[in-house]
PDB file of C-alpha atoms in Angstrom:
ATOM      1  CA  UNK C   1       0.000   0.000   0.000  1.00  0.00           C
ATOM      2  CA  UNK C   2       1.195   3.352  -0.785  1.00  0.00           C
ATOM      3  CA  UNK C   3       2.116   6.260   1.972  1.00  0.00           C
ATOM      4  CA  UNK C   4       0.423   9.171   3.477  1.00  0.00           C
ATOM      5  CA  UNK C   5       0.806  11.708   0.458  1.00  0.00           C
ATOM      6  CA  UNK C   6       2.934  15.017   1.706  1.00  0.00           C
ATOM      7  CA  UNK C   7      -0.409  17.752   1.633  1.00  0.00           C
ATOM      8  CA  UNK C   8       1.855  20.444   1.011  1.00  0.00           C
ATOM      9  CA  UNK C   9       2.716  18.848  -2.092  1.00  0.00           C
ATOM     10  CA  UNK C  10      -0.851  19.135  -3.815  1.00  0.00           C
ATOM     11  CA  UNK C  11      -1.481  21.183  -6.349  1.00  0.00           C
ATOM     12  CA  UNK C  12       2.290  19.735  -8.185  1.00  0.00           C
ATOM     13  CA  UNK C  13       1.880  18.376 -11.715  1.00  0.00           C
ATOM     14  CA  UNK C  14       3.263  15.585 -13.624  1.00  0.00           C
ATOM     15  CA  UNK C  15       5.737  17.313 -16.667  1.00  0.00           C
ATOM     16  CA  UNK C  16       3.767  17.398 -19.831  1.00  0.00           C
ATOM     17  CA  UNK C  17       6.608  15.297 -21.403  1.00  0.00           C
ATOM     18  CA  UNK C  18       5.793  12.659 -19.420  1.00  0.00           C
ATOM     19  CA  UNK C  19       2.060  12.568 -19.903  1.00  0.00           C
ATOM     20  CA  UNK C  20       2.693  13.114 -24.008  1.00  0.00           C
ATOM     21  CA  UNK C  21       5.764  10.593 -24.379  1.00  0.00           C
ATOM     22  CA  UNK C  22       3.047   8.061 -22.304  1.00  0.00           C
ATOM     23  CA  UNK C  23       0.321   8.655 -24.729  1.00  0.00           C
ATOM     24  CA  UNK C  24       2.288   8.356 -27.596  1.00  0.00           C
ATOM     25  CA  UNK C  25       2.903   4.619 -26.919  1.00  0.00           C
ATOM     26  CA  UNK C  26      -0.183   3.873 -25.681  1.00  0.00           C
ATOM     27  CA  UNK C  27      -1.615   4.811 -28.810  1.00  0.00           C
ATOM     28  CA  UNK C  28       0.314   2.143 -30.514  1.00  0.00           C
ATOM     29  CA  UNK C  29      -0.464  -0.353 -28.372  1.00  0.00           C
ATOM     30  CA  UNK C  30      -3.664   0.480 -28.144  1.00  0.00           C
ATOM     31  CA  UNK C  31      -5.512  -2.462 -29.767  1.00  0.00           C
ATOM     32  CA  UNK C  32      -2.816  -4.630 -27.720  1.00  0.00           C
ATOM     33  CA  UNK C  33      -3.307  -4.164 -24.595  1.00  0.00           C
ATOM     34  CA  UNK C  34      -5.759  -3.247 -21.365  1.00  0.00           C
ATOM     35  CA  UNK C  35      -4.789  -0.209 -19.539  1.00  0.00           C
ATOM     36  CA  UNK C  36      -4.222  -0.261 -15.381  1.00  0.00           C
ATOM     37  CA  UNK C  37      -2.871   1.783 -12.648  1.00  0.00           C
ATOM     38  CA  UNK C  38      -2.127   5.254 -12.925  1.00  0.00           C
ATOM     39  CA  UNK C  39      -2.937   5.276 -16.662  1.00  0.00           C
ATOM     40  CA  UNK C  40      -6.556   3.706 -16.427  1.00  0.00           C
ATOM     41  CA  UNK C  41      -7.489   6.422 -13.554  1.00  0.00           C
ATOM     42  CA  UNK C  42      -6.410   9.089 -16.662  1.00  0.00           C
ATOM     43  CA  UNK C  43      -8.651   8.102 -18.810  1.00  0.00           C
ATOM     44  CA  UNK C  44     -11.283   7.619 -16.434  1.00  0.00           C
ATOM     45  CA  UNK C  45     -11.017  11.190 -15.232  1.00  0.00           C
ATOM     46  CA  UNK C  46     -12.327  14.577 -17.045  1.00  0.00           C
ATOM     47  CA  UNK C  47     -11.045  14.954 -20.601  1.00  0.00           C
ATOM     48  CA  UNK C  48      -8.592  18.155 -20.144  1.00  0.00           C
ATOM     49  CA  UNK C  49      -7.869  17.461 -16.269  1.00  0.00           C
ATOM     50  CA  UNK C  50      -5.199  18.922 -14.656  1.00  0.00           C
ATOM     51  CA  UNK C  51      -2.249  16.552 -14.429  1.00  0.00           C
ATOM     52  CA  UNK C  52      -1.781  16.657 -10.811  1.00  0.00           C
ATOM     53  CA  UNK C  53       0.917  14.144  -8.924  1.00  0.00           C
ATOM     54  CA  UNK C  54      -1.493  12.809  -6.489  1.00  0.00           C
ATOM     55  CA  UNK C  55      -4.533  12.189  -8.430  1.00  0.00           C
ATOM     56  CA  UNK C  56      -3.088   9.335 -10.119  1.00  0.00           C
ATOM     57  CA  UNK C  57       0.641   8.183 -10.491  1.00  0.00           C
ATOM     58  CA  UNK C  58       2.238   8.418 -13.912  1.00  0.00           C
ATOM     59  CA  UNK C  59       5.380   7.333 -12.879  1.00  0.00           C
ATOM     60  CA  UNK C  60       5.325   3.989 -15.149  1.00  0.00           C
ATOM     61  CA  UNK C  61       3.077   2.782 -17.399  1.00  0.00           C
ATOM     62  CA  UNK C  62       0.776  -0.465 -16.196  1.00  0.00           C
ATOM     63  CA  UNK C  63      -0.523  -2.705 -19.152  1.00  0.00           C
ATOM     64  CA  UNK C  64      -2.474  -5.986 -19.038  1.00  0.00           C
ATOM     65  CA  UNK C  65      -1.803  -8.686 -22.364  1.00  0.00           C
ATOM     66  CA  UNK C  66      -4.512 -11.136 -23.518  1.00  0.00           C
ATOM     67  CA  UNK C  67      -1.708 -14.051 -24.212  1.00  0.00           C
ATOM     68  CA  UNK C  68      -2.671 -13.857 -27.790  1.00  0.00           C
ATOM     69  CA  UNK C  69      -1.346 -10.449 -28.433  1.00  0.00           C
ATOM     70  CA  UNK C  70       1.941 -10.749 -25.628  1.00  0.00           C
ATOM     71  CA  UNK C  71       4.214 -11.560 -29.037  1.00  0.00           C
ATOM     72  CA  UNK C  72       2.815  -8.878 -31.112  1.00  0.00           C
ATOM     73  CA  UNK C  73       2.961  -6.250 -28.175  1.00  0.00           C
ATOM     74  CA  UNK C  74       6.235  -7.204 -27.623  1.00  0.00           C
ATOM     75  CA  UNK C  75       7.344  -6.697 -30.700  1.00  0.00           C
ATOM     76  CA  UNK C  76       6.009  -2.748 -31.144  1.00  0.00           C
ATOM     77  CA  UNK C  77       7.439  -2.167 -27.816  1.00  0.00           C
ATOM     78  CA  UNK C  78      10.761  -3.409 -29.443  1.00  0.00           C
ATOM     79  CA  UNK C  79       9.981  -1.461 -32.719  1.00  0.00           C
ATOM     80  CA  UNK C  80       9.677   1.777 -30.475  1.00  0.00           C
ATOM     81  CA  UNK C  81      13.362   1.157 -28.744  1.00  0.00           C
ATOM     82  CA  UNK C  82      12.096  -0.148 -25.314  1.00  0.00           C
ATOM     83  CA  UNK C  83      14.242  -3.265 -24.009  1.00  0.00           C
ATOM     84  CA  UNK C  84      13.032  -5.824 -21.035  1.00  0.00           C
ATOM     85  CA  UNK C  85      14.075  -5.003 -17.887  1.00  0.00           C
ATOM     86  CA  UNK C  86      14.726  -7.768 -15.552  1.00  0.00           C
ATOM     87  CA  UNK C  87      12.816  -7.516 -12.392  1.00  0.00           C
ATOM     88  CA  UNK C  88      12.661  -8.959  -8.348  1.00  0.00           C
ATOM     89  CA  UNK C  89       9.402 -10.429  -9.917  1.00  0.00           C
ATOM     90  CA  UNK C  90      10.572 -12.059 -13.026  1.00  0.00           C
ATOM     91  CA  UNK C  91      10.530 -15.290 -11.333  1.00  0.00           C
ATOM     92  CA  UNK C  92       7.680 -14.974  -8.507  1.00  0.00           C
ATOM     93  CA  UNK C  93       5.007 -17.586  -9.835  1.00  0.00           C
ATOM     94  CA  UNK C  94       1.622 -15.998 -10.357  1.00  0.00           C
ATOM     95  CA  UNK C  95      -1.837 -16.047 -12.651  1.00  0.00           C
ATOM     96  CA  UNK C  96      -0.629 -12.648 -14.641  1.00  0.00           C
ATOM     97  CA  UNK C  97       2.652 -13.131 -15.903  1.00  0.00           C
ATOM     98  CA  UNK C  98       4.629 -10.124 -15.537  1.00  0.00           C
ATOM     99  CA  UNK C  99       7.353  -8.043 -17.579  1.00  0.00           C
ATOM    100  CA  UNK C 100       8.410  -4.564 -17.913  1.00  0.00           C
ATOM    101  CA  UNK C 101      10.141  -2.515 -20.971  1.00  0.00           C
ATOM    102  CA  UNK C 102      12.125   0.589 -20.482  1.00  0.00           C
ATOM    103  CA  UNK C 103      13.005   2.939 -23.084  1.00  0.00           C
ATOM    104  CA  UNK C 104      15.200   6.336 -22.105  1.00  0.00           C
ATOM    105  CA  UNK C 105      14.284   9.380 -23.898  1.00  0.00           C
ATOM    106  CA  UNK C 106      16.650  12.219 -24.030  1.00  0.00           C
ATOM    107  CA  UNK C 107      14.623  15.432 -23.641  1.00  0.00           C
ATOM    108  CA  UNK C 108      15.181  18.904 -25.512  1.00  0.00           C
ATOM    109  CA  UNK C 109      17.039  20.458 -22.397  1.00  0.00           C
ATOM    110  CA  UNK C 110      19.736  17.743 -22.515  1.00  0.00           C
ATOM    111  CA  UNK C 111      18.680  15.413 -19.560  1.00  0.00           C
ATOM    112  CA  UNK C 112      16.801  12.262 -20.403  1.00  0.00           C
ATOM    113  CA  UNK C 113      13.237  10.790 -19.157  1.00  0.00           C
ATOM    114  CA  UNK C 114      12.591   6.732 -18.420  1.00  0.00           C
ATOM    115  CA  UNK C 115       9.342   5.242 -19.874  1.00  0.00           C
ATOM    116  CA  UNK C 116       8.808   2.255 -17.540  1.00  0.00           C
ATOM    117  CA  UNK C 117       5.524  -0.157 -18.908  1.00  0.00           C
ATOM    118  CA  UNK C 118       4.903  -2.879 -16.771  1.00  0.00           C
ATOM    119  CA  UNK C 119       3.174  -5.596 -18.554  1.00  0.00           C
ATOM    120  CA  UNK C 120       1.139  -8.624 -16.877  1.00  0.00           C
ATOM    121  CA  UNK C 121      -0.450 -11.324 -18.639  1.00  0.00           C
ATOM    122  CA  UNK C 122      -3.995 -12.123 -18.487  1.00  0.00           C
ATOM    123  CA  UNK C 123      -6.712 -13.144 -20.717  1.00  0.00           C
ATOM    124  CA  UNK C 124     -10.073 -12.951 -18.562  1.00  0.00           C
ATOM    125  CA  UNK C 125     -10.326  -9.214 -17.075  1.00  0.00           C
ATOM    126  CA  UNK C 126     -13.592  -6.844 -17.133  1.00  0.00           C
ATOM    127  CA  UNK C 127     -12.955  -3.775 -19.024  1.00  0.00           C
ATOM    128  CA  UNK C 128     -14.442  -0.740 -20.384  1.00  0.00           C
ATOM    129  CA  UNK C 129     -13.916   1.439 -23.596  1.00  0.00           C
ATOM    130  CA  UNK C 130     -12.792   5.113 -23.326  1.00  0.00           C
ATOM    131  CA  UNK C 131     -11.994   7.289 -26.385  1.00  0.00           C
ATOM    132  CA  UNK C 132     -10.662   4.116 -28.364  1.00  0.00           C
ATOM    133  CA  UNK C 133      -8.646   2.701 -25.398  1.00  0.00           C
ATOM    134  CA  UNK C 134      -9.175  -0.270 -23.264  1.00  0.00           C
ATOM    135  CA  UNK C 135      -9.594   0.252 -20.025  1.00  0.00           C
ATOM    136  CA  UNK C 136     -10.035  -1.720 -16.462  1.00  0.00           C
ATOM    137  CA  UNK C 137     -13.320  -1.850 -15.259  1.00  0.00           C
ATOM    138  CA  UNK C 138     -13.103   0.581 -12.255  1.00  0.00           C
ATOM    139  CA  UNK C 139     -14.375  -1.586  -9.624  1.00  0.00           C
ATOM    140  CA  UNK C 140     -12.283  -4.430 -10.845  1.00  0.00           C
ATOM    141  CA  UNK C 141      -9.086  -2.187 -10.378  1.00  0.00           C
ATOM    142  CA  UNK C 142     -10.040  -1.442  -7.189  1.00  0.00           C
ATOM    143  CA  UNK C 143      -9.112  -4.606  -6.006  1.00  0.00           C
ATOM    144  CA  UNK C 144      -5.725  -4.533  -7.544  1.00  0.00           C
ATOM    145  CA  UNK C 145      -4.099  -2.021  -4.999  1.00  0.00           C
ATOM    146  CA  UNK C 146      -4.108  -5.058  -2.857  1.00  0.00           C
ATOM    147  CA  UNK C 147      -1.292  -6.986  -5.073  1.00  0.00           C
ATOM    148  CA  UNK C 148      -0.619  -5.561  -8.365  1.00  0.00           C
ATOM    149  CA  UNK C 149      -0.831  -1.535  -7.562  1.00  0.00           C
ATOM    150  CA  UNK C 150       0.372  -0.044  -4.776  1.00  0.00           C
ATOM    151  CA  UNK C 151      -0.650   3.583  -4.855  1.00  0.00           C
ATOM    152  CA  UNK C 152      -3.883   3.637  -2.972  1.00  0.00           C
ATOM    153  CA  UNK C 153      -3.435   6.468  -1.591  1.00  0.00           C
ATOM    154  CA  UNK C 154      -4.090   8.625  -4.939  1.00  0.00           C
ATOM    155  CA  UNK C 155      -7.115  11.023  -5.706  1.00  0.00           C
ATOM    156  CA  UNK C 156      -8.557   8.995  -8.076  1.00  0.00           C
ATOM    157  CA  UNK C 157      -8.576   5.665  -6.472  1.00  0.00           C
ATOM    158  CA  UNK C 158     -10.147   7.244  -2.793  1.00  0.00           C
ATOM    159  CA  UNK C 159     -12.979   9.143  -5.084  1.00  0.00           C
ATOM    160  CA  UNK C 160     -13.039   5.778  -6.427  1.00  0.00           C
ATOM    161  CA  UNK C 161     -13.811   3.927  -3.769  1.00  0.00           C
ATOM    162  CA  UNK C 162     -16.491   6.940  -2.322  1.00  0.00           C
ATOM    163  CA  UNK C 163     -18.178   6.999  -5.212  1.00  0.00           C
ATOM    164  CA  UNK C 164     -18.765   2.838  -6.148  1.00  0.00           C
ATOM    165  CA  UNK C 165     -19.823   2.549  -2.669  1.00  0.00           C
ATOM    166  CA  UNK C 166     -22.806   5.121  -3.570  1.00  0.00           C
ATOM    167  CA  UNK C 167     -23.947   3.224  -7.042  1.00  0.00           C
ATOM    168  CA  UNK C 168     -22.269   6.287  -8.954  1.00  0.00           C
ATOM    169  CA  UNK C 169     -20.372   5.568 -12.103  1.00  0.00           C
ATOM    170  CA  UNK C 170     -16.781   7.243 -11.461  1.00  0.00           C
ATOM    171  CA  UNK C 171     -16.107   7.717 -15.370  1.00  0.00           C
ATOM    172  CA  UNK C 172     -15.763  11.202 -15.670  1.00  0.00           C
ATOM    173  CA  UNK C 173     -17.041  12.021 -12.521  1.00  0.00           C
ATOM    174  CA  UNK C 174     -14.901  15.610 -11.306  1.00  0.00           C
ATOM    175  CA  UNK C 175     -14.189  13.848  -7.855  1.00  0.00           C
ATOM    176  CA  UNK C 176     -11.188  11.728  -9.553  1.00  0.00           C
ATOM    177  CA  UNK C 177      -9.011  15.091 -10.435  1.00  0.00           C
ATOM    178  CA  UNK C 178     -10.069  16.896  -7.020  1.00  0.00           C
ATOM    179  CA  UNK C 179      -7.861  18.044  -4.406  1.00  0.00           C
ATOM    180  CA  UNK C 180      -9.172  16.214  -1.579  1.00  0.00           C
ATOM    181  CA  UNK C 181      -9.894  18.748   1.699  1.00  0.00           C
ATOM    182  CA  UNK C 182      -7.738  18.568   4.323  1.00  0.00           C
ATOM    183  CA  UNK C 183      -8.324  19.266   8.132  1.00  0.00           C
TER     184      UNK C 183
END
């Protein structure tokens, strides 16, 4: 599980390189692969939302692969210069086999910027379809900041949470960009 966020960090966004070099690879593995994490809260949340930190993490980039399409994904990711990464959880046995890609980027100013996509396998998963991506069903990815995710702590997953509990559809819904009030 993730930790207390810092509240005098709210209100920081994420770069807008790393939101645009993110999009730009999702979009070609779009019809490969299920979105999760971080990502999945994105395109949940208001088209033209603030990017902020603590809504939802955009650190790395969190992918589910029907088994069928693992080669072919695979193979764009190599296309587009990422290279597996070997991980602590290469080797851990579980349902959704897991492997990440990391591509560096070197930026305008000089310094470089890591695009990290974590990968699991997995062919049964409930899903939904926003603007031409594939997305995890928000309920269902709920329950995967008890083993796969681990930052529960964002914006987007507590709105989350509030706002399944009260039969309201969170696609959308303002509550997953909002900085939360605090005492």
């Amino acid at each position: 599980m993730g930790a207390p966020h810092n509240i005098k960090r709210y209100g920081e966004v994420w770069p807008e390189f790393r939101i645009r070099h993110g999009l730009e690879i999702l979009n070609k593995l779009k019809d490969k692969v299920i979105i999760s994490g971080g990502w999945a809260w994105h395109f949940m949340s208001e088209k033209g939302h603030r990017e902020y930190k603590h809504a939802h993490d955009h650190k790395d980039i969190d992918v589910f692969v029907k088994k069928e399409n693992t080669a072919e994904t695979v193979m764009i990711l190599q296309q587009e210069g990422f290279q597996k990464v070997w991980t602590r959880y290469d080797h851990i046995q579980s349902e959704e086999k897991f492997r990440r890609y990391e591509k560096t980027v070197e930026l305008e100013n000089g310094k470089s910027h890591r695009i990290t996509i974590d990968f699991f396998e997995k062919n049964d998963l409930d899903t939904i379809e926003i603007d031409g991506f594939t997305v995890v069903k928000p309920d269902v990815l709920l329950t995967f900041y008890r083993n796969i995710h681990s930052s529960d702590k964002c914006w987007a997953v507590m709105a989350t949470k509030d706002l399944v509990e009260k039969g309201i559809d969170p696609v959308g819904h303002p509550k997953l960009n909002e900085i939360p009030k605090v005492d």
